Tab-separated table of C-alpha atoms in Angstrom:
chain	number	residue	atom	x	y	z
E	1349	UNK	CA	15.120	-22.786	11.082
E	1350	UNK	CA	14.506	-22.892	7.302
E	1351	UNK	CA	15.863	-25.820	5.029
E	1352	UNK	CA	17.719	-23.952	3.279
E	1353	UNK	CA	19.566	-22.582	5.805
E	1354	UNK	CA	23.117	-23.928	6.325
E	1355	UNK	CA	24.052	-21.419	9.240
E	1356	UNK	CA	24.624	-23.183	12.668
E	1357	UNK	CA	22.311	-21.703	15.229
E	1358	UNK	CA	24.070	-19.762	18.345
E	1359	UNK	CA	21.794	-22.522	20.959
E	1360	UNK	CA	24.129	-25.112	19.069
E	1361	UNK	CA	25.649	-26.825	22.705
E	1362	UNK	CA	29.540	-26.857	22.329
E	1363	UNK	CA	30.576	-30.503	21.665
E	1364	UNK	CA	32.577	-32.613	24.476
E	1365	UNK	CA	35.875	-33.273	23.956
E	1366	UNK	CA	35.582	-37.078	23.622
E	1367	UNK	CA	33.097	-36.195	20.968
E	1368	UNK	CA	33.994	-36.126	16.859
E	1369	UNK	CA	32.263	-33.933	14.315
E	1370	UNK	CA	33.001	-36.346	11.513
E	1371	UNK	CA	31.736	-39.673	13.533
E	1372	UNK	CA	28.364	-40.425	13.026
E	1373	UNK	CA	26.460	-43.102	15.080
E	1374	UNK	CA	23.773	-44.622	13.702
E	1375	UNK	CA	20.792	-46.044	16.466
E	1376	UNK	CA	19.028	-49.406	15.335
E	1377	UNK	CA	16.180	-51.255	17.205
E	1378	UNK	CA	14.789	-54.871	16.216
E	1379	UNK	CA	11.382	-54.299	14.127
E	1380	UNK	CA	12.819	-50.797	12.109
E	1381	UNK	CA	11.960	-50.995	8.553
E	1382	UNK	CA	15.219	-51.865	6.371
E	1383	UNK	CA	14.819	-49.104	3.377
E	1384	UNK	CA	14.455	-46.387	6.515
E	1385	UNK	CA	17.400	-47.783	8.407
E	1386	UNK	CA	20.068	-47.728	5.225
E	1387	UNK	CA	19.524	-43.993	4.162
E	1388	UNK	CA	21.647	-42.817	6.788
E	1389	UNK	CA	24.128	-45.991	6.127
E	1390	UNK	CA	24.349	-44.870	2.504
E	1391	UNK	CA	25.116	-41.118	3.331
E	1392	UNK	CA	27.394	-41.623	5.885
E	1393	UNK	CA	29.369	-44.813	5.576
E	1394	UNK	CA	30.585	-44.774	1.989
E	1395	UNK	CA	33.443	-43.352	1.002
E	1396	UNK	CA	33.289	-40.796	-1.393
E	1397	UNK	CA	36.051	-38.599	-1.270
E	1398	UNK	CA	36.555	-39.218	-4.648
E	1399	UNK	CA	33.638	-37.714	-5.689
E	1400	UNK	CA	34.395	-34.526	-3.672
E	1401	UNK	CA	32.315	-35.987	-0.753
E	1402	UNK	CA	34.299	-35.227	2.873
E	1403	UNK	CA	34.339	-38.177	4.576
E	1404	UNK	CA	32.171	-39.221	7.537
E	1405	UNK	CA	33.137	-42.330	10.272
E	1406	UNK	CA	30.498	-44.519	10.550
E	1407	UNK	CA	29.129	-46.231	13.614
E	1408	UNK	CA	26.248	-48.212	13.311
E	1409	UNK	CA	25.003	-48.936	16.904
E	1410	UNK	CA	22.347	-51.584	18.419
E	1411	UNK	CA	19.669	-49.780	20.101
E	1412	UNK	CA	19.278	-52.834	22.093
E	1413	UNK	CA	20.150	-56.474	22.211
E	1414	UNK	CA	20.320	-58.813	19.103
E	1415	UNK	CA	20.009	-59.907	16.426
E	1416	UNK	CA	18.203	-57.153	15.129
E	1417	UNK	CA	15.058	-58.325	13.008
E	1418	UNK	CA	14.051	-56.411	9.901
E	1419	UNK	CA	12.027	-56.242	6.833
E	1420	UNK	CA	11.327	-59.370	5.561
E	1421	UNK	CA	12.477	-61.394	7.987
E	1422	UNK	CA	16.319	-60.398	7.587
E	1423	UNK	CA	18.688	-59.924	11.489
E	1424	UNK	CA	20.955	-58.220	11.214
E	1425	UNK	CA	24.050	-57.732	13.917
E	1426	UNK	CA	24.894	-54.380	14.717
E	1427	UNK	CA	29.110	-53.996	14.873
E	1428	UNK	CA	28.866	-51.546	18.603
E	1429	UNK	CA	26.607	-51.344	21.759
E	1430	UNK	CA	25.420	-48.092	22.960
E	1431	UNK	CA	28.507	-47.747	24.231
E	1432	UNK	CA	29.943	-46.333	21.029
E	1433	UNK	CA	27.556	-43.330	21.063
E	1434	UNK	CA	30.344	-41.414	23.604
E	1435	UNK	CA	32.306	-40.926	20.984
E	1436	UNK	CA	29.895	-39.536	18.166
E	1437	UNK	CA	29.310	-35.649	17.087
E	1438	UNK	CA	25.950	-36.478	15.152
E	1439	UNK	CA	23.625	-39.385	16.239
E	1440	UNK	CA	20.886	-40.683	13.738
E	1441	UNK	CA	17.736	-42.406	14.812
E	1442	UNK	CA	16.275	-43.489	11.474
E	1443	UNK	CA	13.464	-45.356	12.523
E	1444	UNK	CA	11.083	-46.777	15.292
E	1445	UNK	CA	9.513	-50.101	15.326
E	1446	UNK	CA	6.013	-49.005	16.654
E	1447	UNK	CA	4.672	-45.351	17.336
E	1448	UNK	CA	1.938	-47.472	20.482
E	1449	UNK	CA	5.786	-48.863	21.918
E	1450	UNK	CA	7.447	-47.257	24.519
E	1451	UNK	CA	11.455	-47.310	23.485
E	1452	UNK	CA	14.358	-48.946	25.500
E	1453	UNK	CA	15.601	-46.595	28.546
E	1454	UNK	CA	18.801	-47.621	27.760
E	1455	UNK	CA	18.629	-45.810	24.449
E	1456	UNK	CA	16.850	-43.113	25.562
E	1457	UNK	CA	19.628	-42.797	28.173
E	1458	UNK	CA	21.989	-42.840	25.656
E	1459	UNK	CA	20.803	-39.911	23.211
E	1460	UNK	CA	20.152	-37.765	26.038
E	1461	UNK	CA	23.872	-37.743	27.260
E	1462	UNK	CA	24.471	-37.957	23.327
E	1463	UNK	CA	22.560	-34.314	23.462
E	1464	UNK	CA	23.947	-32.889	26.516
E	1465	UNK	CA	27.240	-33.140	25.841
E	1466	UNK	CA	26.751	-31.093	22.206
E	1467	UNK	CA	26.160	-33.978	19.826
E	1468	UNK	CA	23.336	-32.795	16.996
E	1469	UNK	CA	20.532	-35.534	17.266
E	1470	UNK	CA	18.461	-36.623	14.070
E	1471	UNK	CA	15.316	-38.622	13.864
E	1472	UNK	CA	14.488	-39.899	10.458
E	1473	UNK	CA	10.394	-40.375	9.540
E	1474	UNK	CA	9.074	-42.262	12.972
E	1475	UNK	CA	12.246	-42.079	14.818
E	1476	UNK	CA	11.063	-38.366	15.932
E	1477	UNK	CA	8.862	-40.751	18.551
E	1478	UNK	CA	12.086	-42.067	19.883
E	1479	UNK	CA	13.402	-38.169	19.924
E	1480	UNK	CA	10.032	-37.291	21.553
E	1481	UNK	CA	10.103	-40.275	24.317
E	1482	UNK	CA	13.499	-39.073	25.363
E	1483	UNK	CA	12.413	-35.413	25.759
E	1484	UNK	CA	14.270	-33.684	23.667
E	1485	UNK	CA	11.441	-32.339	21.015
E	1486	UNK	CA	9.660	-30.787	24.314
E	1487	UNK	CA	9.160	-26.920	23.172
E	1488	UNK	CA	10.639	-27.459	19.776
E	1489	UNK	CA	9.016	-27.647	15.931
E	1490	UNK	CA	9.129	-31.080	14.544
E	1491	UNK	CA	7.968	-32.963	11.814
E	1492	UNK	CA	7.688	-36.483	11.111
E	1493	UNK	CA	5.501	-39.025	8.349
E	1494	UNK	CA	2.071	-36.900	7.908
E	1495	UNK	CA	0.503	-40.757	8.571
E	1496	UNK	CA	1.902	-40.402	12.238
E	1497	UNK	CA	2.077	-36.472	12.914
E	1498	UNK	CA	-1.699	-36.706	14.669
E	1499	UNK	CA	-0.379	-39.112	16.894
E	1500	UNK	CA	2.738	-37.585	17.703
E	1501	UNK	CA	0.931	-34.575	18.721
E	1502	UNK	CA	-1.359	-36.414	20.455
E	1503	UNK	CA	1.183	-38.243	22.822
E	1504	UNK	CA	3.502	-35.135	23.143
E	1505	UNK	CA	1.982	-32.274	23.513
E	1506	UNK	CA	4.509	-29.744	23.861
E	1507	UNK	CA	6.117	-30.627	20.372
E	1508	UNK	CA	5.377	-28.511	18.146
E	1509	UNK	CA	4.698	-31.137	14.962
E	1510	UNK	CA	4.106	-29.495	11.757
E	1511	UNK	CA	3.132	-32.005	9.173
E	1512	UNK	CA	3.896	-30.020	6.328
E	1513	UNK	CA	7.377	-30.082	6.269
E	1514	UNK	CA	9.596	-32.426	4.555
E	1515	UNK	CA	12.516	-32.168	7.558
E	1516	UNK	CA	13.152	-29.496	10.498
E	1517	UNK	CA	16.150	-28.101	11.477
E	1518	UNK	CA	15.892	-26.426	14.919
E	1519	UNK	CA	19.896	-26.488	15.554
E	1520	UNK	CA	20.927	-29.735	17.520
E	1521	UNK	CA	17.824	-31.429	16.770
E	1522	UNK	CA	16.270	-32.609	13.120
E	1523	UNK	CA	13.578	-34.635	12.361
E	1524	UNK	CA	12.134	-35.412	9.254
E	1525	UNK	CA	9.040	-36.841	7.250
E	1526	UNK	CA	8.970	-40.159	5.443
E	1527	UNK	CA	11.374	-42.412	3.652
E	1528	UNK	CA	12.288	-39.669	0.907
E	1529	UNK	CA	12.754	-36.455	3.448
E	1530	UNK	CA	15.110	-38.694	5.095
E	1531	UNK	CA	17.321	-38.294	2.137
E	1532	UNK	CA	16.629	-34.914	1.898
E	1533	UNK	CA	17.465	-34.686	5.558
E	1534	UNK	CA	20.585	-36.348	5.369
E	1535	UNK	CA	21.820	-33.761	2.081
E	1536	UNK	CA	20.592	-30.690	4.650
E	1537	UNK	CA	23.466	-32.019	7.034
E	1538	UNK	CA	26.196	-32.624	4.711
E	1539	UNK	CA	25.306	-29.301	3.404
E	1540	UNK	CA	25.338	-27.687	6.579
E	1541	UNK	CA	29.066	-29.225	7.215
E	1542	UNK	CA	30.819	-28.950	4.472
E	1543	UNK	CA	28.478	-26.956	1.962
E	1544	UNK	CA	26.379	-26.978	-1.443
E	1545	UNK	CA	28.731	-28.298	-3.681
E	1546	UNK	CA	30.064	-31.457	-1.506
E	1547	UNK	CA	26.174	-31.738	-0.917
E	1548	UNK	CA	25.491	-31.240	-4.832
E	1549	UNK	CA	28.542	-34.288	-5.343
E	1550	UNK	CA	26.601	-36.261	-2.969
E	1551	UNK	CA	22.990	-35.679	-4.475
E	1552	UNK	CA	24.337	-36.421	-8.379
E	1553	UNK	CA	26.321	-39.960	-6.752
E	1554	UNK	CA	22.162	-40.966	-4.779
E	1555	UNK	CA	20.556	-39.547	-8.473
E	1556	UNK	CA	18.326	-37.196	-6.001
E	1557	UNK	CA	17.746	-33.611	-6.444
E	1558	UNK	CA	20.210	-31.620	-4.033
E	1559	UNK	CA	17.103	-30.179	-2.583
E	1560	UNK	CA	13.457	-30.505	-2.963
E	1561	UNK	CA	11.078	-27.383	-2.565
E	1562	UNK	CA	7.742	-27.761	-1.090
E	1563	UNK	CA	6.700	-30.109	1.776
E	1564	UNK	CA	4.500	-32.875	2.871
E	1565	UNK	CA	1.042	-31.731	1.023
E	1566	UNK	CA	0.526	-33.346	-1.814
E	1567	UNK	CA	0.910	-36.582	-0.192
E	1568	UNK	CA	-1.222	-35.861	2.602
E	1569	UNK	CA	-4.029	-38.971	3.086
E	1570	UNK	CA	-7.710	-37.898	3.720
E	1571	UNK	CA	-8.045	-39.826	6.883
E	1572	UNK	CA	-7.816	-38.697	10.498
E	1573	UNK	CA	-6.848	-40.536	13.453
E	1574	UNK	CA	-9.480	-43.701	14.229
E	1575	UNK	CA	-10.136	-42.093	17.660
E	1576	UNK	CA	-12.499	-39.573	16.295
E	1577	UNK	CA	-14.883	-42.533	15.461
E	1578	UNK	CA	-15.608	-42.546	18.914
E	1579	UNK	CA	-15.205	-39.200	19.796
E	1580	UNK	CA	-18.942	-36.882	20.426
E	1581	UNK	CA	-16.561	-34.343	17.270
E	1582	UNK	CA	-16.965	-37.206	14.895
E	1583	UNK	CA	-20.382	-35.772	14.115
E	1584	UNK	CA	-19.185	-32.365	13.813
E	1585	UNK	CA	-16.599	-33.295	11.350
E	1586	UNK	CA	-19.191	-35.390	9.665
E	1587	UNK	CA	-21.596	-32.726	9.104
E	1588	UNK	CA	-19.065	-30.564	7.719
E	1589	UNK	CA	-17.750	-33.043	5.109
E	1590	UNK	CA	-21.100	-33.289	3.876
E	1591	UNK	CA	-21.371	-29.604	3.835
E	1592	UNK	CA	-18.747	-28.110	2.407
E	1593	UNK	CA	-19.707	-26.820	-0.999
E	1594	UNK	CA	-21.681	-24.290	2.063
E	1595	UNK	CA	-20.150	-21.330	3.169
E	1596	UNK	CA	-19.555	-21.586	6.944
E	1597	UNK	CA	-16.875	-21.035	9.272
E	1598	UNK	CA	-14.975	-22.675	12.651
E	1599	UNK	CA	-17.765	-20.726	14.585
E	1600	UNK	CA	-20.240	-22.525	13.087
E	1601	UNK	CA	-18.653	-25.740	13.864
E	1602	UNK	CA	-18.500	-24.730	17.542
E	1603	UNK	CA	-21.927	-23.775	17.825
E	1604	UNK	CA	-23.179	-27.141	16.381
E	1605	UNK	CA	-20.638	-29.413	19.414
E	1606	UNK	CA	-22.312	-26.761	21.426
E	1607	UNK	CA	-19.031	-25.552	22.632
E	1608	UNK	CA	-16.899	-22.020	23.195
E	1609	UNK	CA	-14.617	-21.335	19.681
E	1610	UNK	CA	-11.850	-21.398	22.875
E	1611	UNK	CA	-13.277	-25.004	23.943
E	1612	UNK	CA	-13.821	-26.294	20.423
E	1613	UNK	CA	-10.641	-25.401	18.882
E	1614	UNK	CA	-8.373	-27.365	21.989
E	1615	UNK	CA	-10.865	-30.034	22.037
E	1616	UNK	CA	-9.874	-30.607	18.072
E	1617	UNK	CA	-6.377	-29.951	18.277
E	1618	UNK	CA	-6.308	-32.417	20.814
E	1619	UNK	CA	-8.222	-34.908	18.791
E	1620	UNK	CA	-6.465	-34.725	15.256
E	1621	UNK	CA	-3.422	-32.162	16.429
E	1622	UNK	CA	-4.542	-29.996	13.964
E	1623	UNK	CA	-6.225	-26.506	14.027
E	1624	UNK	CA	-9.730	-26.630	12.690
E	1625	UNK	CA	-9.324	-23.317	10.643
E	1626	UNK	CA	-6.539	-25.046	8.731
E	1627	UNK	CA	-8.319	-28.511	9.053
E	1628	UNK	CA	-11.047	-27.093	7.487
E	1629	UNK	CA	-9.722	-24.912	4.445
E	1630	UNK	CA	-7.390	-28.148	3.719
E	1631	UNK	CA	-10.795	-30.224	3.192
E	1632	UNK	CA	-11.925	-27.703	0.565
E	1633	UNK	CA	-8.819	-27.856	-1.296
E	1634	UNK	CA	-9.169	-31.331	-1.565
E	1635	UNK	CA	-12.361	-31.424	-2.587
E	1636	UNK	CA	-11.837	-28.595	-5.456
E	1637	UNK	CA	-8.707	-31.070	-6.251
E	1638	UNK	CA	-11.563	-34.070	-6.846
E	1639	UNK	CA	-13.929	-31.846	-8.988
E	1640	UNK	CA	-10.668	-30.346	-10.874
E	1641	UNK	CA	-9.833	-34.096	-12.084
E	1642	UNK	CA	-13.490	-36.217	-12.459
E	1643	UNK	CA	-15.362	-32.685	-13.629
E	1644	UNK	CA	-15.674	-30.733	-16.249
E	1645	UNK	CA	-17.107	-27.351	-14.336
E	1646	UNK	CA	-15.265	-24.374	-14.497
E	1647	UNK	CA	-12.655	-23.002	-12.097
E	1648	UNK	CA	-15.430	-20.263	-10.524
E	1649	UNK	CA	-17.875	-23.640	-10.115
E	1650	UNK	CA	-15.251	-25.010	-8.277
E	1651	UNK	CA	-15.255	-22.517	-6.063
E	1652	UNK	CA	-18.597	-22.258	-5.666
E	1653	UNK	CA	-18.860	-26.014	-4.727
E	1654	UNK	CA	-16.273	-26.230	-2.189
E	1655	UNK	CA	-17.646	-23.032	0.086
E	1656	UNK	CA	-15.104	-20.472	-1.033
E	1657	UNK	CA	-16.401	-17.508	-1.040
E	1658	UNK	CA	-14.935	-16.811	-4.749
E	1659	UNK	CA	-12.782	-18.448	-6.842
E	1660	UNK	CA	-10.098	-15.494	-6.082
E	1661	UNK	CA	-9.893	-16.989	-2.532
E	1662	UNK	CA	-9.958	-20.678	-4.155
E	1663	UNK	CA	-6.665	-20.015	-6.168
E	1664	UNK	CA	-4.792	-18.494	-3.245
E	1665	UNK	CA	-5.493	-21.393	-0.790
E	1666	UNK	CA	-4.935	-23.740	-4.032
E	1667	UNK	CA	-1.605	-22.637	-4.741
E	1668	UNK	CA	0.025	-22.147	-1.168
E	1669	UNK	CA	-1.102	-25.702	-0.704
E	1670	UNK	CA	-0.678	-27.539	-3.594
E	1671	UNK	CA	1.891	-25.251	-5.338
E	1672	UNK	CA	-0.212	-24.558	-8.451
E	1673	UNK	CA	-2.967	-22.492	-9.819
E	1674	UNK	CA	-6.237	-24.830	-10.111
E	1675	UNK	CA	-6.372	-24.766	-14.035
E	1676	UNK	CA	-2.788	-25.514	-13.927
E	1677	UNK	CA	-3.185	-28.214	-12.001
E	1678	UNK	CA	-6.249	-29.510	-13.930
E	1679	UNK	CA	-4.241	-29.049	-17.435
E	1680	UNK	CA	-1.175	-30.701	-15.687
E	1681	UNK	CA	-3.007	-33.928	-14.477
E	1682	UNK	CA	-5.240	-34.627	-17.567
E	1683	UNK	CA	-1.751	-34.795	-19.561
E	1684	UNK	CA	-0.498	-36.968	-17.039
E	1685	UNK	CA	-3.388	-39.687	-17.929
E	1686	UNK	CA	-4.498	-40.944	-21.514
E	1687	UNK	CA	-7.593	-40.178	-22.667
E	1688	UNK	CA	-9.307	-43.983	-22.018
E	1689	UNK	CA	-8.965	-43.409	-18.364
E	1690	UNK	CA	-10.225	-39.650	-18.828
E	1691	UNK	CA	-13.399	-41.327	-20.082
E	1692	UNK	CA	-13.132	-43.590	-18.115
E	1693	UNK	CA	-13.347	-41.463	-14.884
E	1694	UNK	CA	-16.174	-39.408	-16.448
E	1695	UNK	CA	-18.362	-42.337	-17.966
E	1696	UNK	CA	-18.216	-43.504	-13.824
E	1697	UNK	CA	-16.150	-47.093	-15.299
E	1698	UNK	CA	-12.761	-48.196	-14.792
E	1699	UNK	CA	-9.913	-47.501	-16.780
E	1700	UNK	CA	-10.439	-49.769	-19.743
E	1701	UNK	CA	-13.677	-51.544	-18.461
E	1702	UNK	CA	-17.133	-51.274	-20.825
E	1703	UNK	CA	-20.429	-50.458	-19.569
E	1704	UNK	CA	-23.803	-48.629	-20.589
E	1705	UNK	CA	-23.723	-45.615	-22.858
E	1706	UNK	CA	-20.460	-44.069	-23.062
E	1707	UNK	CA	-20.438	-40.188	-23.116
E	1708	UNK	CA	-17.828	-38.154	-24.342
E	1709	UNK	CA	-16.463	-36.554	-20.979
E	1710	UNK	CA	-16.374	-32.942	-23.162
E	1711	UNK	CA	-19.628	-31.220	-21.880
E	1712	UNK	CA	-20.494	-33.761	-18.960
E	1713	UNK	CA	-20.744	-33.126	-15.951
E	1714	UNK	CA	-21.365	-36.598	-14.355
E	1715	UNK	CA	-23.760	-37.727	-11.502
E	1716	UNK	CA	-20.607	-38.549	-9.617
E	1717	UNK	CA	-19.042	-35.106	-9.943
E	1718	UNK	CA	-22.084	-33.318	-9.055
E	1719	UNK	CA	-22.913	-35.193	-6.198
E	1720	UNK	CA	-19.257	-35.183	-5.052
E	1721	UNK	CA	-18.614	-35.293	-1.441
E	1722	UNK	CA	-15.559	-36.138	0.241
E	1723	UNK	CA	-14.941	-39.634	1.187
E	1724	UNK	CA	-13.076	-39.118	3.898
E	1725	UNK	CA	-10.483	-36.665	5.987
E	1726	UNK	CA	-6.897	-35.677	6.296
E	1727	UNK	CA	-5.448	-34.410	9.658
E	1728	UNK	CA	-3.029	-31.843	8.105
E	1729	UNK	CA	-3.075	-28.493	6.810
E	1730	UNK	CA	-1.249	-25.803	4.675
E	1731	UNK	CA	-0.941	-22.409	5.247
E	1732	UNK	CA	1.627	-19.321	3.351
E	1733	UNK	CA	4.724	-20.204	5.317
E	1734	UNK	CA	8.477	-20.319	5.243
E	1735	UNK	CA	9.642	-23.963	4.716
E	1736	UNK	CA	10.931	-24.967	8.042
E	1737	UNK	CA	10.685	-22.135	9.766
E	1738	UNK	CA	9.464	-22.609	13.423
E	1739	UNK	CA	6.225	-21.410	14.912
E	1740	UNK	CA	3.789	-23.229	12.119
E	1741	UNK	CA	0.610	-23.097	13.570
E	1742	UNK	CA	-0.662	-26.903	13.014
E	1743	UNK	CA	0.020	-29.425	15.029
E	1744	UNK	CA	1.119	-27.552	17.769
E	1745	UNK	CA	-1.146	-27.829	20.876
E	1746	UNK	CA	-1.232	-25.189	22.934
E	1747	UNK	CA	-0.541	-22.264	21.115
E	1748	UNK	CA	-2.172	-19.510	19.443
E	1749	UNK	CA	-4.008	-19.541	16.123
E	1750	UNK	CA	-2.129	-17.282	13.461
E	1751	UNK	CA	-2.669	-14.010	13.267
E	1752	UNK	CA	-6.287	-12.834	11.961
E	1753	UNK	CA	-7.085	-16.427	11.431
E	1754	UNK	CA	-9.619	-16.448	14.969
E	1755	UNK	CA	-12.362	-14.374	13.580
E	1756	UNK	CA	-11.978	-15.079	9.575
E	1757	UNK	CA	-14.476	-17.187	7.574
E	1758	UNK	CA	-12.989	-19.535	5.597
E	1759	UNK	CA	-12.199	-18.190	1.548
């Protein structure tokens, strides 16, 4: 389902009759990060009718016994039990203390009645592991913090995690990415109950934007899961880090782990939960975003450098992923910095430090730029997509590649 959607899908389960549209329970567990945990506290336990806000009933609910510990050392006491979960129509899980931890049965008891008898489940940023523990992300699209969507899809196999999105709505189950989407998450829902403008009032009392576009790339890390240190793909993935201002394709990568495209591509997806295709065009993105900001070469060197196979297929992987073109992008971040750090990053210094023979960046290309490699990784990709929309192609083991992506070299 897309964000922006605000229909309510026909595999919505009717809600039991002890069950309230307007309550909303709130799940906390010892450990859960404090910023995480007050999102949906903010949203749904103020009152803020004034405003034009309908109001919500709050319960905040103890995922287990207290006190509950918290950032920085704070407990906190949690006014109801599980017990109080009977009675809500929407249950939030905002966060999970550990993505290696297995959670309480008790809980997962709890949201598992919660969802058979109709109430809409959320889990906020790492709480889509307690969703996923409790079985009710098998078969669906999910998302969750891009830092922990490898190992979600790693541990649960049959959710479909897409890393790109900021939040999924797939009916009576959301999920969302980090600390931010939860708000954005949480603006989806009142929008989806009582519409834009109550979610507009909302947005304008938080000073957020009622909606965000875009997803989860731009903050995507270049690091993959520490496994693959071990793993006999590490050197695969090595050799193509070093390699990629070459043109070559998944197939080569296959051939060089000596493996079937069939073999290689589960055999990575199972490793980083991510296709290779997508892995792979997302690495050259990134590294045509490094040359773009330390370099002075032109857009078609770019290109050149990062294995496209011209700077017309550059600007179309560019722009789905990053949401610009790449001189765009270029002009926009060397107005975002003053000129000392410009040198700065050209002369090879720090921002403001002194050293050697200073060079006007204008006309350089520097030894650093030209020898550019990437440093390291990132375990997500982007492809042309609806926001939302089920049936994203990464981070879902399992299932098919997207159509005409098998055969196609990369750019």
């Amino acid at each position: 389902m897309s964000q922006d959607s605000t229909a309510v899908p026909e595999a919505a389960r009717k809600l039991s009759g002890r069950r309230r549209r307007e309550i909303v329970a709130v799940l906390l567990f010892s450990g859960g990060p404090i910023f995480e945990s007050s999102i949906p506290l903010s949203v749904f336990g103020i009152d803020r009718q004034d405003a034009g806000v309908p109001r919500y009933r709050l319960l905040v609910c103890a995922g287990e016994d207290g006190p509950l510990r918290t950032t920085g050392g704070l407990e906190l006491t949690a006014p109801y039990g599980l017990e109080a979960m009977s009675r809500a129509g929407t249950v939030v899980v905002p966060a999970w203390r550990s993505i290696t931890s297995p959670p309480p049965p008790e809980a997962l008891d709890a949201l598992r009645r919660a969802h058979e008898e109709g109430a809409r489940i959320v889990g906020l940023c790492t709480g889509a592991f307690v969703l996923a523990a409790a079985g009710l992300l098998d078969g669906r699209p999910a998302t969750t913090h891009w830092m922990y969507a490898p190992t979600l899809a790693k541990r649960y196999p049959s959710v479909h995690v897409d890393p790109r999105e900021l939040f999924v709505d797939d009916g009576d189950v959301l999920t969302s990415a980090g600390t931010a989407a939860g708000i954005d998450l949480c603006l989806h829902i009142v929008r989806t109950d009582h519409g834009t403008e109550a979610a507009g009032a909302l947005a304008r009392r938080l000073v957020v934007p009622p909606r965000r576009s875009g997803g989860q790339e731009r903050y995507l890390d270049r690091s993959l899961p520490e496994e693959i240190g071990a793993d006999p793909l590490a050197e695969v993935v090595a050799w193509a880090l070093e390699h990629l201002h070459e043109q070559f394709d998944v197939e080569t990568l296959a051939a060089r782990a000596y493996m079937s495209r069939r073999t290689f591509d589960r055999r990575f997806r199972s490793l980083t939960g991510s296709a290779p295709l997508q892995w792979l065009i997302t690495q050259r993105v990134l590294q045509a975003q490094r040359l773009l900001e330390t370099s002075d070469y032109s857009v078609d060197e770019v290109a050149g450098r990062c294995g496209f196979r011209s700077p017309v297929a550059l600007r179309g992987h560019f722009r789905r992923q990053l949401g610009s073109s790449p001189a765009a992008y270029r002009a926009a971040y060397r107005a975002r910095r003053p000129q000392s750090e410009m040198h700065s990053v050209a002369s090879g210094l720090p921002a403001g430090g002194q050293g050697g023979d200073s060079v006007p960046q204008q006309g350089r290309r520097t030894a650093a730029a030209a020898q550019a490699g990437p440093s390291a990784t990132t375990s997500a990709a982007s492809s042309n997509h609806e926001p939302g929309k089920p049936g994203s192609d990464v981070y879902a083991p399992g299932r098919p590649t997207l159509p005409g992506q098998r055969d196609r070299p990369v750019g």
